[in-house]
XYZ file of C-alpha atoms in Angstrom:
168
model
C 0.000 0.000 0.000
C 1.454 3.364 -0.994
C 0.708 6.143 1.478
C -0.090 9.690 0.409
C -0.262 12.891 2.447
C -4.047 13.106 2.276
C -4.329 9.525 3.576
C -2.544 10.443 6.805
C -3.466 11.871 10.191
C -1.417 12.428 13.338
C -1.001 9.124 15.158
C -1.434 7.009 12.014
C 0.989 4.088 12.199
C 2.295 1.386 9.851
C 4.441 -1.645 10.631
C 6.655 -3.349 8.088
C 7.266 -7.022 7.569
C 10.549 -8.130 9.176
C 13.820 -8.567 7.328
C 16.787 -10.699 8.384
C 20.157 -9.033 8.935
C 22.909 -11.537 8.193
C 26.564 -11.571 9.227
C 27.528 -11.317 5.550
C 25.378 -8.211 5.067
C 26.896 -6.529 8.133
C 30.433 -7.194 6.889
C 29.645 -6.176 3.289
C 28.139 -2.849 4.411
C 31.041 -2.188 6.787
C 33.668 -2.923 4.137
C 32.291 -0.135 1.995
C 30.937 2.418 4.472
C 32.095 1.849 8.080
C 35.268 -0.287 8.220
C 35.691 -0.651 11.965
C 36.808 -3.941 13.567
C 33.504 -4.615 15.374
C 31.662 -4.396 12.015
C 34.198 -6.287 9.889
C 35.443 -9.377 11.676
C 34.041 -11.610 14.422
C 37.459 -12.422 15.898
C 38.601 -8.789 15.907
C 35.273 -7.693 17.412
C 35.873 -9.808 20.530
C 38.507 -7.337 21.727
C 36.297 -4.267 21.276
C 33.680 -2.494 23.404
C 30.911 -4.664 21.902
C 32.767 -7.960 22.281
C 31.124 -9.315 19.139
C 30.233 -8.417 15.559
C 27.541 -5.713 15.364
C 25.971 -3.707 12.558
C 27.008 -0.132 11.887
C 24.574 2.569 13.011
C 24.578 3.793 9.404
C 23.546 0.303 8.331
C 20.716 0.286 10.898
C 19.518 3.653 9.582
C 19.668 2.386 5.979
C 17.693 -0.712 6.902
C 15.032 1.442 8.555
C 14.650 3.372 5.300
C 14.344 0.066 3.414
C 11.664 -1.098 5.838
C 9.801 2.166 5.177
C 9.903 1.578 1.437
C 8.733 -2.012 1.918
C 5.819 -0.777 4.065
C 4.760 1.834 1.450
C 5.778 4.840 3.562
C 8.530 5.988 1.166
C 7.554 4.402 -2.129
C 7.432 6.979 -4.876
C 5.160 9.284 -2.908
C 7.904 10.989 -0.879
C 9.224 14.089 -2.622
C 12.302 14.668 -0.463
C 13.804 13.909 2.909
C 14.144 17.222 4.726
C 16.484 16.066 7.480
C 16.583 14.045 10.667
C 15.645 15.754 13.922
C 16.728 12.948 16.233
C 18.582 9.659 15.784
C 19.204 7.218 18.625
C 20.709 3.733 18.680
C 19.380 2.023 21.810
C 20.921 -1.411 21.379
C 23.483 -2.962 19.031
C 22.056 -4.862 16.079
C 23.646 -8.296 15.790
C 23.828 -10.870 12.999
C 20.676 -12.967 12.832
C 18.422 -10.119 13.958
C 14.989 -9.967 12.396
C 14.148 -6.266 12.157
C 10.797 -4.676 11.505
C 9.960 -1.008 11.252
C 7.208 1.047 12.786
C 6.368 4.400 11.201
C 4.076 6.827 13.033
C 2.934 10.286 11.912
C 3.974 12.887 14.514
C 2.826 16.009 12.648
C 1.421 17.192 9.311
C 1.624 20.601 7.693
C 1.324 22.065 4.239
C 4.324 23.413 2.372
C 4.617 27.198 2.466
C 5.897 27.360 -1.125
C 4.304 24.383 -2.910
C 0.546 23.986 -2.330
C 0.508 20.406 -3.664
C 3.180 19.209 -1.216
C 2.606 18.378 2.422
C 5.248 17.902 5.118
C 4.985 14.739 7.209
C 7.008 14.357 10.398
C 7.483 10.620 10.836
C 8.697 8.842 13.939
C 10.457 5.742 12.666
C 11.700 2.908 14.810
C 13.507 -0.258 13.842
C 13.036 -3.049 16.318
C 14.295 -6.556 16.652
C 11.606 -9.211 16.903
C 12.117 -8.930 20.643
C 10.426 -5.853 22.170
C 13.660 -3.862 22.646
C 14.107 -0.980 20.249
C 17.251 -0.943 18.112
C 16.926 2.642 16.858
C 14.543 5.584 16.649
C 14.578 8.139 13.861
C 12.490 11.314 13.514
C 12.823 12.713 9.974
C 10.463 15.246 8.427
C 9.596 14.117 4.905
C 7.834 15.970 2.111
C 4.987 13.894 0.652
C 2.852 14.730 -2.330
C -0.605 15.962 -1.505
C -3.684 14.806 -3.328
C -5.439 18.148 -3.014
C -4.793 19.185 -6.617
C -7.381 21.428 -8.341
C -7.377 19.117 -11.361
C -8.718 16.320 -9.152
C -11.966 18.051 -8.200
C -14.802 15.559 -8.656
C -12.480 12.560 -8.977
C -13.547 9.990 -6.388
C -10.830 7.369 -6.777
C -7.267 6.912 -7.979
C -4.004 8.750 -7.668
C -2.694 11.691 -9.661
C -1.337 10.784 -13.069
C 1.250 12.561 -15.207
C -1.496 14.454 -17.035
C -3.523 15.708 -14.057
C -1.778 19.076 -13.697
C -0.167 18.276 -10.329
C 3.385 19.362 -9.725
C 5.872 16.499 -9.794
C 9.204 16.972 -8.036
């Protein structure tokens, strides 16, 4: 299900299906983006603060975005990410973790400069299948609005390329 600005209200929440984070994925991500011993090698990780292989925080953030796309929160309807207000990593994410995302609308407002764009403040959390939160993210995101003048009288459907709505 793709979510649009006009479908949302404060408190609306969506959960994603879980995805498995493997040891190989943690190492592959770390090799390219965060090459620290506790992300790269199980033996080397033993002598670090974590004492074992853990995923990079950047990897956890990236997975949360993927979970949002999978859940329809950021699937072609988001115009732009406007930033992240808060980012917390509560617990390390380990190989074999099944992560799912929860996405809750904190606030909604219209754009001051683009009348067909609405701003959605999402609270995103990635959690392991156990109830402990792995990370929380609060990014404001610009979503397309459905309140386009060309849609007056249209009861169903989404804007198309020929409906006169601004596409960014």
